[in-house]
Short mmCIF file of C-alpha atoms in Angstrom, two decimals:
data_model
loop_
_atom_site.label_atom_id
_atom_site.label_comp_id
_atom_site.label_asym_id
_atom_site.label_seq_id
_atom_site.Cartn_x
_atom_site.Cartn_y
_atom_site.Cartn_z
CA MET A 1 2.31 11.54 27.71
CA ILE A 2 -1.11 9.74 25.59
CA ASN A 3 -2.14 11.93 23.50
CA PRO A 4 -5.76 12.86 24.80
CA LYS A 5 -7.24 13.50 20.51
CA LYS A 6 -6.43 10.63 19.83
CA THR A 7 -7.18 8.39 23.23
CA MET A 8 -10.66 7.97 24.89
CA GLY A 9 -12.41 5.62 27.52
CA MET A 10 -14.14 3.07 26.35
CA ALA A 11 -17.41 5.36 27.77
CA VAL A 12 -16.45 8.27 25.94
CA LEU A 13 -15.76 4.77 23.01
CA MET A 14 -19.33 3.93 23.39
CA SER A 15 -21.00 6.10 23.09
CA THR A 16 -19.71 8.11 20.18
CA ALA A 17 -20.64 4.67 18.51
CA PHE A 18 -23.87 4.68 19.44
CA ALA A 19 -23.86 8.07 17.78
CA LEU A 20 -23.23 7.21 14.77
CA PHE A 21 -25.26 4.62 14.74
CA SER A 22 -28.05 5.99 15.48
CA CYS A 23 -27.52 9.46 13.28
CA SER A 24 -25.88 10.84 9.80
CA ASP A 25 -22.15 11.62 9.38
CA ASP A 26 -21.27 15.82 9.51
CA ASP A 27 -20.75 16.34 6.63
CA ALA A 28 -23.70 15.19 4.64
CA LYS A 29 -26.27 16.07 7.60
CA GLY A 30 -29.67 15.92 6.97
CA THR A 31 -29.37 14.02 3.27
CA GLU A 32 -30.17 10.63 4.53
CA THR A 33 -33.10 9.35 5.75
CA PRO A 34 -32.46 7.51 8.98
CA VAL A 35 -33.88 3.93 9.81
CA ASN A 36 -36.59 3.66 12.63
CA SER A 37 -35.32 0.21 14.70
CA ASP A 38 -38.33 -2.02 12.59
CA SER A 39 -36.63 -1.26 10.04
CA ILE A 40 -33.64 -2.12 10.87
CA ALA A 41 -34.17 -5.03 12.21
CA ALA A 42 -36.90 -5.93 9.32
CA MET A 43 -32.93 -5.70 6.82
CA SER A 44 -31.41 -9.22 6.52
CA THR A 45 -28.41 -7.57 5.30
CA PHE A 46 -28.24 -5.24 8.48
CA ASP A 47 -25.47 -6.74 11.34
CA PRO A 48 -25.23 -4.25 13.85
CA ASP A 49 -21.28 -5.44 14.51
CA GLU A 50 -20.43 -4.06 10.98
CA VAL A 51 -20.55 -0.44 12.64
CA TYR A 52 -16.09 -1.75 13.99
CA ALA A 53 -15.22 -2.27 11.05
CA GLY A 54 -12.04 -3.23 12.85
CA GLY A 55 -13.91 -5.15 15.17
CA LYS A 56 -13.57 -4.27 19.49
CA LEU A 57 -10.21 -3.73 19.67
CA GLY A 58 -9.57 -2.69 16.31
CA THR A 59 -11.60 0.27 15.45
CA ALA A 60 -11.69 4.64 16.47
CA PHE A 61 -14.67 5.95 16.55
CA ASN A 62 -12.48 9.88 14.78
CA ASN A 63 -14.42 10.53 11.48
CA SER A 64 -12.20 14.10 11.44
CA LYS A 65 -9.21 15.08 9.53
CA SER A 66 -7.43 12.15 11.30
CA ALA A 67 -9.19 9.67 11.04
CA PHE A 68 -6.66 7.50 9.23
CA GLU A 69 -4.13 8.49 12.25
CA GLN A 70 -5.94 6.88 15.00
CA PRO A 71 -4.80 4.05 17.49
CA THR A 72 -7.00 0.86 17.72
CA PRO A 73 -8.27 0.92 21.85
CA ALA A 74 -5.27 -2.42 21.85
CA ILE A 75 -3.22 0.17 21.47
CA ASP A 76 -3.87 1.31 25.07
CA GLU A 77 -5.81 -1.62 26.99
CA GLN A 78 -2.30 -3.60 26.08
CA GLY A 79 -0.55 -0.94 27.04
CA PHE A 80 1.83 0.46 24.04
CA ALA A 81 0.33 3.80 24.46
CA HIS A 82 3.68 5.74 24.20
CA SER A 83 5.90 2.87 22.22
CA PHE A 84 2.95 4.07 19.64
CA GLN A 85 3.89 7.43 19.86
CA MET A 86 7.54 7.14 19.44
CA GLY A 87 6.80 4.87 16.55
CA GLU A 88 4.57 7.87 14.85
CA TYR A 89 6.91 10.34 15.36
CA GLN A 90 9.34 7.78 12.87
CA PHE A 91 6.22 8.03 10.50
CA GLU A 92 5.54 12.11 10.37
CA ARG A 93 9.71 13.19 10.62
CA ASP A 94 12.12 13.56 7.39
CA TYR A 95 15.30 12.20 7.75
CA ASN A 96 18.15 14.29 7.45
CA GLN A 97 21.90 13.75 5.65
CA ASN A 98 23.31 13.76 9.34
CA LYS A 99 25.95 11.24 11.19
CA THR A 100 24.69 12.38 14.83
CA GLY A 101 21.22 13.04 15.54
CA ALA A 102 17.89 12.80 15.18
CA PHE A 103 16.46 10.95 11.42
CA ILE A 104 19.90 10.04 10.63
CA GLY A 105 20.76 7.94 7.86
CA LEU A 106 19.39 9.26 4.85
CA GLY A 107 20.70 7.94 1.27
CA PRO A 108 22.73 7.70 -0.42
CA VAL A 109 19.67 7.52 -2.85
CA MET A 110 16.02 7.79 -2.14
CA VAL A 111 12.51 7.18 -3.02
CA ARG A 112 11.31 10.00 -0.68
CA ASN A 113 12.98 11.23 2.46
CA GLY A 114 10.51 10.73 5.23
CA CYS A 115 6.37 8.64 4.68
CA LEU A 116 4.13 11.95 5.07
CA TYR A 117 5.28 12.70 0.60
CA CYS A 118 3.77 9.06 -0.02
CA HIS A 119 0.39 8.77 2.43
CA PRO A 120 -0.72 12.43 3.60
CA SER A 121 -2.47 12.98 6.52
CA TYR A 122 -1.85 9.00 6.52
CA GLY A 123 -4.17 8.00 4.14
CA TYR A 124 -3.47 7.20 0.54
CA GLY A 125 -1.55 9.26 -2.65
CA LYS A 126 -3.12 11.37 -5.02
CA ARG A 127 -2.97 11.33 -9.06
CA THR A 128 -1.01 13.90 -10.61
CA THR A 129 0.60 14.98 -13.39
CA SER A 130 3.49 15.13 -13.25
CA TYR A 131 6.26 12.85 -11.15
CA ARG A 132 7.92 14.48 -8.08
CA ALA A 133 8.32 12.35 -5.38
CA THR A 134 9.35 15.56 -2.62
CA GLU A 135 5.70 16.72 -3.27
CA GLN A 136 2.84 16.17 -0.60
CA GLY A 137 0.45 13.69 -1.51
CA ASN A 138 2.92 12.01 -4.95
CA GLY A 139 1.92 8.39 -3.41
CA TYR A 140 3.78 6.53 -6.41
CA LEU A 141 6.48 4.60 -6.79
CA LEU A 142 7.44 3.58 -10.53
CA VAL A 143 7.47 0.59 -12.05
CA VAL A 144 10.18 -0.03 -14.89
CA TYR A 145 10.38 -3.42 -16.20
CA ASP A 146 11.20 -5.54 -18.92
CA LYS A 147 7.88 -5.23 -22.21
CA GLN A 148 9.34 -9.11 -23.27
CA THR A 149 9.41 -10.50 -20.29
CA GLU A 150 7.55 -8.79 -17.40
CA ALA A 151 10.10 -9.12 -15.03
CA TYR A 152 12.08 -5.37 -13.16
CA ILE A 153 14.88 -4.49 -14.87
CA ARG A 154 18.22 -5.05 -13.15
CA SER A 155 19.50 -1.47 -13.57
CA VAL A 156 17.30 0.17 -10.15
CA ALA A 157 15.33 -0.34 -7.24
CA GLY A 158 12.49 -2.61 -7.41
CA MET A 159 10.90 0.75 -5.42
CA PRO A 160 13.65 3.17 -8.09
CA GLN A 161 14.96 6.18 -6.81
CA THR A 162 14.39 9.59 -8.26
CA LEU A 163 16.09 11.51 -5.31
CA ALA A 164 19.48 11.51 -3.79
CA VAL A 165 22.17 13.34 -0.86
CA ALA A 166 25.39 15.22 -2.31
CA PRO A 167 27.39 13.77 -3.78
CA PHE A 168 25.69 11.11 -5.05
CA LYS A 169 22.93 11.22 -8.28
CA ALA A 170 19.95 10.15 -8.61
CA PRO A 171 19.66 7.01 -10.47
CA ILE A 172 16.70 8.22 -11.82
CA ASP A 173 16.18 11.73 -13.29
CA GLU A 174 12.88 12.63 -12.24
CA SER A 175 12.21 16.32 -14.45
CA LYS A 176 12.86 13.50 -17.11
CA ILE A 177 9.49 11.56 -16.63
CA LYS A 178 6.68 11.72 -18.66
CA ILE A 179 3.33 10.57 -17.62
CA ASP A 180 0.11 10.99 -19.80
CA TRP A 181 -3.12 11.46 -18.57
CA VAL A 182 -5.54 9.89 -21.73
CA ASP A 183 -8.84 9.81 -22.22
CA TYR A 184 -10.34 6.65 -22.65
CA THR A 185 -13.93 5.59 -23.85
CA ASP A 186 -15.31 1.60 -22.85
CA GLU A 187 -17.61 0.01 -24.87
CA TRP A 188 -20.78 1.52 -23.70
CA ASN A 189 -18.80 4.84 -24.84
CA ASN A 190 -19.10 6.22 -20.90
CA THR A 191 -22.79 6.25 -20.42
CA PHE A 192 -25.82 4.23 -18.51
CA PRO A 193 -28.87 2.36 -19.79
CA ASP A 194 -30.39 5.89 -18.07
CA GLY A 195 -28.74 8.14 -19.75
CA GLU A 196 -25.97 9.54 -17.21
CA THR A 197 -22.52 9.50 -18.51
CA TYR A 198 -19.25 9.44 -16.76
CA SER A 199 -15.35 9.80 -17.80
CA LEU A 200 -12.27 7.48 -18.14
CA ILE A 201 -8.84 8.02 -17.66
CA TYR A 202 -5.97 6.34 -17.26
CA PRO A 203 -1.84 6.99 -17.04
CA GLU A 204 0.47 5.94 -20.02
CA VAL A 205 4.65 6.51 -18.31
CA SER A 206 7.67 6.72 -20.26
CA ILE A 207 12.16 7.73 -18.98
CA PRO A 208 14.12 8.36 -22.12
CA ALA A 209 17.90 6.45 -21.74
CA ASP A 210 18.87 9.72 -21.29
CA GLY A 211 17.12 10.01 -18.07
CA PHE A 212 18.98 6.42 -16.09
CA TYR A 213 22.25 7.62 -13.98
CA SER A 214 22.96 3.49 -15.14
CA PRO A 215 22.53 1.25 -18.30
CA ILE A 216 19.19 -0.09 -18.95
CA VAL A 217 20.45 -3.36 -17.88
CA VAL A 218 17.17 -6.02 -17.36
CA GLN A 219 18.40 -10.04 -16.77
CA ARG A 220 17.02 -12.40 -20.13
CA ASN A 221 17.73 -16.06 -19.56
CA GLY A 222 19.98 -16.38 -16.95
CA GLN A 223 22.11 -13.36 -18.02
CA ASP A 224 21.94 -9.37 -17.59
CA VAL A 225 21.74 -8.04 -21.26
CA GLN A 226 22.22 -4.44 -21.00
CA VAL A 227 19.46 -2.76 -23.44
CA ASP A 228 17.34 0.48 -24.98
CA ALA A 229 14.98 2.06 -23.70
CA SER A 230 12.41 0.77 -25.79
CA GLU A 231 12.66 -2.40 -24.29
CA ILE A 232 11.50 -1.35 -21.22
CA GLY A 233 8.05 -0.37 -20.06
CA VAL A 234 7.04 2.27 -17.17
CA LYS A 235 3.94 2.14 -14.85
CA LEU A 236 2.58 3.60 -11.44
CA GLU A 237 1.75 2.47 -8.87
CA ALA A 238 0.55 4.17 -5.86
CA THR A 239 1.20 3.25 -2.09
CA ILE A 240 -1.30 0.59 -0.65
CA GLY A 241 -3.26 1.91 2.73
CA ILE A 242 -1.45 1.31 6.15
CA TYR A 243 -4.62 2.24 8.73
CA GLY A 244 -5.69 -1.47 9.12
CA THR A 245 -2.58 -3.80 8.34
CA GLY A 246 -1.80 -5.29 11.71
CA LEU A 247 -6.35 -6.12 11.41
CA LEU A 248 -5.01 -8.11 8.53
CA ASP A 249 -1.66 -10.30 9.48
CA ALA A 250 -4.31 -11.37 11.84
CA ILE A 251 -5.93 -12.89 9.92
CA PRO A 252 -5.55 -16.76 10.42
CA GLU A 253 -2.86 -18.96 7.53
CA ASP A 254 -6.07 -21.63 7.42
CA SER A 255 -8.91 -19.28 6.73
CA ILE A 256 -7.18 -17.13 4.07
CA ILE A 257 -6.26 -20.30 2.03
CA GLU A 258 -9.26 -21.78 2.66
CA GLN A 259 -10.46 -18.69 0.69
CA TYR A 260 -8.40 -19.72 -2.43
CA ALA A 261 -9.59 -23.42 -2.00
CA ARG A 262 -12.98 -21.80 -2.59
CA GLU A 263 -12.32 -19.26 -5.24
CA ALA A 264 -10.56 -22.16 -7.31
CA LYS A 265 -13.48 -25.34 -6.74
CA ALA A 266 -16.46 -22.29 -7.50
CA GLY A 267 -13.15 -21.86 -11.25
CA ALA A 268 -12.55 -18.36 -10.68
CA ASN A 269 -9.14 -17.64 -12.48
CA ILE A 270 -6.43 -18.06 -9.62
CA ASN A 271 -2.60 -17.46 -10.04
CA PRO A 272 -0.96 -19.89 -10.08
CA ALA A 273 2.29 -18.78 -8.03
CA MET A 274 -0.63 -18.91 -5.76
CA PHE A 275 -2.22 -21.00 -5.90
CA LYS A 276 -2.54 -24.42 -7.91
CA ASP A 277 -4.29 -27.35 -8.57
CA GLY A 278 -6.28 -27.59 -5.64
CA GLU A 279 -2.34 -25.70 -3.30
CA TYR A 280 -1.89 -23.06 -1.54
CA VAL A 281 1.87 -22.83 -3.39
CA GLY A 282 2.19 -18.77 -2.95
CA TRP A 283 4.68 -19.02 0.11
CA TYR A 284 6.69 -16.41 1.62
CA THR A 285 10.04 -17.30 2.99
CA ASN A 286 13.02 -15.28 4.28
CA ALA A 287 16.88 -16.48 4.24
CA LEU A 288 16.72 -14.93 8.53
CA SER A 289 14.60 -17.58 9.08
CA PRO A 290 15.66 -20.92 7.02
CA GLY A 291 12.62 -23.90 7.36
CA LYS A 292 9.87 -21.53 8.05
CA LYS A 293 7.27 -20.12 6.08
CA TRP A 294 4.07 -17.32 5.78
CA VAL A 295 0.91 -17.33 3.33
CA ARG A 296 1.38 -14.26 0.91
CA ARG A 297 -1.16 -11.38 2.36
CA PHE A 298 0.30 -7.63 1.66
CA THR A 299 0.94 -5.29 -1.32
CA TYR A 300 -0.89 -5.93 -4.56
CA ALA A 301 1.41 -8.44 -5.43
CA LEU A 302 1.75 -9.90 -2.75
CA SER A 303 5.24 -9.41 -2.50
CA ARG A 304 5.03 -9.73 0.80
CA GLY A 305 3.76 -11.85 4.29
CA PRO A 306 3.48 -11.25 7.13
CA VAL A 307 3.02 -7.33 7.98
CA LEU A 308 6.56 -7.09 10.58
CA ASP A 309 7.99 -7.65 7.07
CA ALA A 310 5.77 -6.36 5.10
CA ALA A 311 5.40 -2.66 3.56
CA GLY A 312 5.66 -0.75 6.04
CA ALA A 313 8.59 -2.60 7.86
CA ASN A 314 10.74 -2.18 3.75
CA ALA A 315 9.83 1.13 3.43
CA ILE A 316 11.60 2.72 7.03
CA TRP A 317 13.69 1.29 5.52
CA ASN A 318 14.10 1.42 0.91
CA ILE A 319 12.25 4.41 0.91
CA THR A 320 14.90 6.55 3.13
CA ASN A 321 17.61 4.55 2.77
CA VAL A 322 17.45 4.44 7.20
CA THR A 323 20.16 1.03 7.76
CA ARG A 324 18.91 -0.32 11.15
CA SER A 325 20.65 -3.57 12.57
CA ASP A 326 18.28 -7.00 10.34
CA ARG A 327 19.50 -4.53 7.22
CA ARG A 328 23.00 -3.09 7.30
CA TYR A 329 23.18 -2.38 3.76
CA HIS A 330 22.41 -0.17 1.02
CA TYR A 331 18.94 -0.62 -1.29
CA LEU A 332 20.39 0.76 -3.97
CA ASP A 333 20.12 -1.78 -7.64
CA LEU A 334 18.52 -5.52 -7.75
CA ALA A 335 21.97 -6.35 -9.63
CA GLY A 336 23.14 -4.89 -6.01
CA LYS A 337 26.63 -2.99 -8.51
CA TYR A 338 25.15 -0.61 -11.78
CA TYR A 339 24.21 2.03 -9.40
CA ALA A 340 27.50 1.67 -7.42
CA GLU A 341 29.78 0.83 -10.27
CA THR A 342 28.44 4.87 -12.04
CA SER A 343 29.27 6.47 -9.01
CA SER A 344 32.63 4.78 -8.37
CA LYS A 345 33.40 6.08 -11.97
CA ASP A 346 31.51 9.97 -12.38
CA PRO A 347 34.92 12.72 -11.86
CA ASP A 348 31.63 14.88 -10.29
CA VAL A 349 31.61 11.51 -7.34
CA GLN A 350 34.70 10.91 -6.93
CA ARG A 351 35.32 14.61 -6.37
CA ASP A 352 33.45 15.52 -3.90
CA PHE A 353 33.21 11.91 -1.94
CA TYR A 354 36.47 12.07 0.84
CA PHE A 355 34.72 15.86 1.92
CA TYR A 356 31.34 14.09 2.64
CA PHE A 357 32.45 10.40 3.44
CA PRO A 358 35.65 11.79 5.21
CA GLU A 359 35.48 8.23 7.50
CA GLN A 360 35.10 6.17 3.73
CA LYS A 361 39.16 7.09 2.89
CA LYS A 362 39.85 3.62 3.77
CA THR A 363 42.57 3.08 0.47
CA GLY A 364 42.85 7.01 -0.56
CA ASP A 365 41.18 5.01 -4.17
CA VAL A 366 38.45 6.91 -4.72
CA GLU A 367 36.01 4.90 -7.00
CA LYS A 368 37.34 1.70 -4.06
CA ASP A 369 36.46 3.07 -1.58
CA ILE A 370 33.37 4.26 -3.33
CA TYR A 371 32.05 1.44 -4.79
CA ASN A 372 33.33 -0.05 -0.89
CA TYR A 373 31.05 1.81 0.67
CA LEU A 374 28.31 1.40 -1.86
CA THR A 375 28.38 -2.33 -1.54
CA SER A 376 28.74 -2.66 2.11
CA ARG A 377 26.91 -5.32 3.48
CA GLU A 378 27.96 -3.72 7.23
CA GLN A 379 27.17 -0.15 7.35
CA ASP A 380 26.88 1.69 10.44
CA VAL A 381 23.38 0.95 11.72
CA GLU A 382 20.79 4.20 11.68
CA MET A 383 17.63 3.49 13.41
CA THR A 384 17.91 1.65 17.03
CA ASP A 385 15.97 -1.94 17.17
CA GLN A 386 14.05 -0.25 20.18
CA GLN A 387 13.02 3.02 17.06
CA TYR A 388 12.52 -0.01 14.19
CA ARG A 389 10.15 -1.77 17.03
CA ASP A 390 8.21 1.62 18.11
CA PHE A 391 7.94 1.91 14.50
CA MET A 392 6.11 -1.40 14.19
CA VAL A 393 4.02 -1.29 17.33
CA TRP A 394 2.45 2.43 15.76
CA HIS A 395 2.43 0.17 12.30
CA ARG A 396 0.26 -2.36 13.91
CA GLY A 397 -2.02 -0.16 16.32
CA LEU A 398 -3.64 1.51 13.68
CA ALA A 399 -7.43 1.80 13.81
CA VAL A 400 -9.79 1.28 11.11
CA PRO A 401 -12.90 4.23 11.02
CA ALA A 402 -16.14 2.71 12.61
CA ALA A 403 -18.61 2.13 9.57
CA ARG A 404 -20.87 5.86 9.33
CA GLY A 405 -24.54 6.26 8.51
CA ALA A 406 -25.41 2.05 8.81
CA ASN A 407 -28.89 2.22 10.28
CA THR A 408 -29.40 4.70 7.06
CA VAL A 409 -32.01 3.44 3.64
CA GLU A 410 -29.32 4.32 1.45
CA PHE A 411 -26.54 2.28 2.81
CA GLN A 412 -28.22 -0.41 3.94
CA LEU A 413 -30.42 -0.45 -0.28
CA GLY A 414 -26.55 -0.08 -1.29
CA LYS A 415 -25.24 -3.19 0.69
CA GLN A 416 -27.77 -5.42 -0.95
CA LYS A 417 -27.13 -4.19 -4.49
CA PHE A 418 -23.60 -4.09 -3.49
CA ALA A 419 -24.33 -8.37 -2.42
CA GLU A 420 -26.58 -8.71 -5.72
CA ILE A 421 -24.25 -7.79 -8.04
CA GLY A 422 -21.44 -9.82 -7.00
CA CYS A 423 -19.05 -7.13 -5.57
CA THR A 424 -18.54 -9.60 -2.36
CA TYR A 425 -17.60 -11.97 -4.46
CA CYS A 426 -13.51 -10.54 -4.37
CA HIS A 427 -15.00 -7.80 -2.00
CA ARG A 428 -15.29 -10.65 1.30
CA PRO A 429 -17.02 -8.42 3.38
CA SER A 430 -16.40 -9.99 6.74
CA TRP A 431 -13.27 -12.24 8.01
CA THR A 432 -12.61 -13.72 12.06
CA THR A 433 -9.56 -13.43 13.33
CA GLY A 434 -6.97 -15.94 15.17
CA ASP A 435 -5.45 -15.99 18.18
CA ASP A 436 -3.12 -14.38 16.36
CA HIS A 437 0.09 -15.49 17.08
CA ILE A 438 2.62 -12.24 16.34
CA GLN A 439 5.00 -13.80 13.28
CA ASP A 440 8.28 -11.76 12.56
CA PRO A 441 10.23 -13.35 9.46
CA ASN A 442 13.03 -11.16 10.85
CA GLY A 443 13.40 -13.03 13.48
CA MET A 444 13.21 -9.23 15.85
CA PHE A 445 9.64 -9.38 17.51
CA THR A 446 9.65 -12.70 19.16
CA ASP A 447 6.97 -12.36 21.44
CA ASP A 448 3.77 -11.97 21.87
CA SER A 449 3.83 -9.12 23.92
CA ASP A 450 5.98 -7.30 21.65
CA MET A 451 3.20 -5.57 19.51
CA PRO A 452 -0.55 -4.82 20.45
CA ARG A 453 -2.58 -8.00 19.06
CA TYR A 454 -5.98 -8.68 17.27
CA PRO A 455 -7.63 -11.49 18.80
CA HIS A 456 -10.60 -13.12 17.48
CA GLN A 457 -12.31 -10.39 16.27
CA LYS A 458 -15.01 -9.88 13.57
CA ILE A 459 -13.25 -7.50 10.97
CA TRP A 460 -14.65 -6.70 8.33
CA PRO A 461 -12.78 -4.78 5.20
CA TYR A 462 -14.09 -6.02 3.15
CA THR A 463 -11.58 -7.55 0.29
CA ASP A 464 -10.78 -11.52 0.03
CA MET A 465 -6.71 -11.24 -0.11
CA VAL A 466 -6.98 -13.08 -3.54
CA GLN A 467 -5.65 -11.20 -7.04
CA HIS A 468 -7.25 -11.04 -9.85
CA LYS A 469 -7.32 -9.91 -13.30
CA LEU A 470 -9.30 -7.29 -14.77
CA HIS A 471 -7.92 -6.64 -17.60
CA MET A 472 -8.04 -3.22 -17.65
CA VAL A 473 -6.08 -0.63 -20.63
CA ASN A 474 -2.04 -0.21 -19.85
CA ASP A 475 -3.20 -2.51 -16.63
CA ILE A 476 -0.50 -2.60 -13.39
CA ARG A 477 2.62 -5.03 -14.20
CA THR A 478 2.07 -8.57 -14.81
CA GLY A 479 -2.53 -8.17 -14.78
CA TRP A 480 -2.29 -9.67 -11.32
CA CYS A 481 -3.79 -7.36 -8.19
CA ARG A 482 -5.36 -8.33 -4.73
CA THR A 483 -8.25 -7.45 -4.15
CA THR A 484 -8.19 -4.07 -2.30
CA PRO A 485 -9.57 -3.60 1.29
CA LEU A 486 -12.50 -1.03 1.43
CA TRP A 487 -12.56 -0.02 4.63
CA GLY A 488 -12.30 3.61 5.23
CA ARG A 489 -11.79 4.72 1.74
CA GLY A 490 -15.02 6.69 1.92
CA LEU A 491 -12.61 9.18 4.18
CA SER A 492 -10.14 10.26 1.30
CA MET A 493 -11.97 12.75 0.62
CA LEU A 494 -11.78 14.57 3.94
CA VAL A 495 -8.28 13.27 5.57
CA ALA A 496 -6.28 13.97 2.03
CA ASN A 497 -8.75 16.25 0.05
CA HIS A 498 -9.20 13.37 -2.98
CA GLN A 499 -10.71 10.30 -3.68
CA ASP A 500 -8.63 8.68 -6.27
CA ARG A 501 -8.60 5.15 -6.10
CA LEU A 502 -7.41 2.69 -8.38
CA HIS A 503 -3.02 0.98 -7.87
CA ASP A 504 -2.04 3.87 -9.96
CA ARG A 505 -5.16 6.97 -8.95
CA ARG A 506 -7.28 6.65 -12.54
CA ALA A 507 -10.52 6.33 -11.42
CA ARG A 508 -11.41 9.60 -9.10
CA ASN A 509 -14.63 8.93 -7.96
CA VAL A 510 -16.09 5.81 -6.64
CA ILE A 511 -18.04 4.95 -9.79
CA GLU A 512 -15.23 4.85 -12.58
CA ALA A 513 -13.82 2.74 -10.20
CA ILE A 514 -15.86 0.46 -10.29
CA MET A 515 -16.58 0.99 -14.34
CA TRP A 516 -13.37 0.59 -15.35
CA HIS A 517 -14.20 -4.17 -13.64
CA GLY A 518 -16.16 -3.72 -16.05
CA ALA A 519 -13.76 -4.88 -19.74
CA LYS A 520 -14.64 -8.40 -21.31
CA ASP A 521 -12.62 -10.39 -19.83
CA SER A 522 -12.53 -9.16 -16.62
CA ASP A 523 -12.83 -11.21 -13.10
CA ALA A 524 -15.71 -8.34 -11.97
CA ARG A 525 -17.23 -8.42 -15.67
CA ARG A 526 -20.32 -9.93 -14.79
CA SER A 527 -20.91 -7.21 -11.74
CA VAL A 528 -20.65 -4.56 -14.29
CA GLU A 529 -22.88 -5.69 -16.54
CA LYS A 530 -25.47 -5.45 -13.89
CA PHE A 531 -24.30 -2.24 -12.35
CA ARG A 532 -25.35 -0.72 -15.15
CA GLN A 533 -28.42 -1.98 -15.20
CA LEU A 534 -29.45 -0.57 -11.31
CA SER A 535 -31.47 2.15 -11.74
CA LYS A 536 -28.91 5.61 -11.37
CA THR A 537 -30.49 5.77 -6.97
CA GLU A 538 -29.69 2.12 -6.77
CA ARG A 539 -25.64 3.20 -8.82
CA ASP A 540 -26.33 6.12 -6.02
CA ALA A 541 -27.13 4.15 -2.44
CA VAL A 542 -24.03 1.52 -4.21
CA VAL A 543 -21.19 4.47 -3.72
CA LYS A 544 -22.19 5.64 -0.57
CA PHE A 545 -22.35 2.35 0.91
CA ILE A 546 -18.82 1.73 -0.66
CA ASN A 547 -18.00 5.57 0.58
CA SER A 548 -19.49 4.39 3.94
CA ILE A 549 -17.67 0.82 4.96
#
């Protein structure tokens, strides 16, 4: 049965769109100056289609706390309402260690017990002062890397786990993770020319040697080498947004490659691992689809291609370690052996292993049985193909909130200044989706009827889908970071009770996020210099615009 709070007929949708287009948001009523129709027509920056941030098939007109939870109109129109609800069910519940029943398969180690810890109310994780994986709203993932090579260390997973089910022990003891928030003063003394001030902070993270369960191993010159804790670095990355990813997936690959070429021709600093000598070289491949390749478009590091093998498809497996038919193995460490070796020799694990896993007494040699269990690539399937299909229908079917207050002076002034100072160079306002044929590198979904689709929609994500460098102090690993889509972010305070931004949530508001773009070597330096010269009214309008799209 369809949840009435998350669906609406076309007549209601259109009437709601008109109301949003002609009125202020409820939480800002009385603070905005409406623009009459003649003024709107005269504004060269205005495009009425922008109210539909996700296009007609991908936009939801809901500005409540459930704004990020809405299905796209395509979900109902294309017959996916029930599947969407079943997928939502997968997202909202914790998994468990049971061998039978619902939501089974948790562990042996995991990043979280479920999805909502990182995505409160389907939103973004908040800034925290201590790392606790069971804390609601902690959307952080640890990034543990070799300082010498910037590569992930080999002895923990790419997304390191800090939780485990009995009798196993967590790869990293989260009580040993230390997060310090450090005050930072920029070259302008955190002050605008008119005297208004702002503050900046950034995180420094460390884990001592005794915080790691297994020896710390990195790869250098093709060889695994054990190193001291002083040779590794630790950073934080917060979870990316999940709504609207189906729409980003529908952008044609040719259009993204053209964007790379356009920026490269203009002299932009382009990651040579993605685009080099006038050619796109960053192709994503998957062993399950030999001979095929896809443009990379998801995660900060652009590590993923189509959404059906991107962050969500990955997370529903490795965050909880729940196996499925295409991934019948545990997510342990990058080398695939160090955690298993340590666990198999641990007397505590040996003592209780057969109690918790009596069916794994295969040889009677407990060390061997533990190692074989952890490293087997033929684990029992814990998530059915239908459950996974429903989850991906839900993931591809989450709508983008409509733009708010688009007919106000503040919005239009902010949009004008946002473009004038050059922000649209990286935060490209709009794209047009293509035919949107379903692409799944895992090969589980092969027909267009398997998933909701968004063909030929004008969408407004405000991203160029390309990586840039901001050269922030203690920046993201490698420095390269995909331009974050801005759509819907202004609702974060309402949805998740915070407005933290940037990859590690160091920015506590939009002003801080903008000013973190201002380092001398930053790709956005000139835009920040121009932003500083705006009047306070103009700066406030830019913030209002960013929070409204």
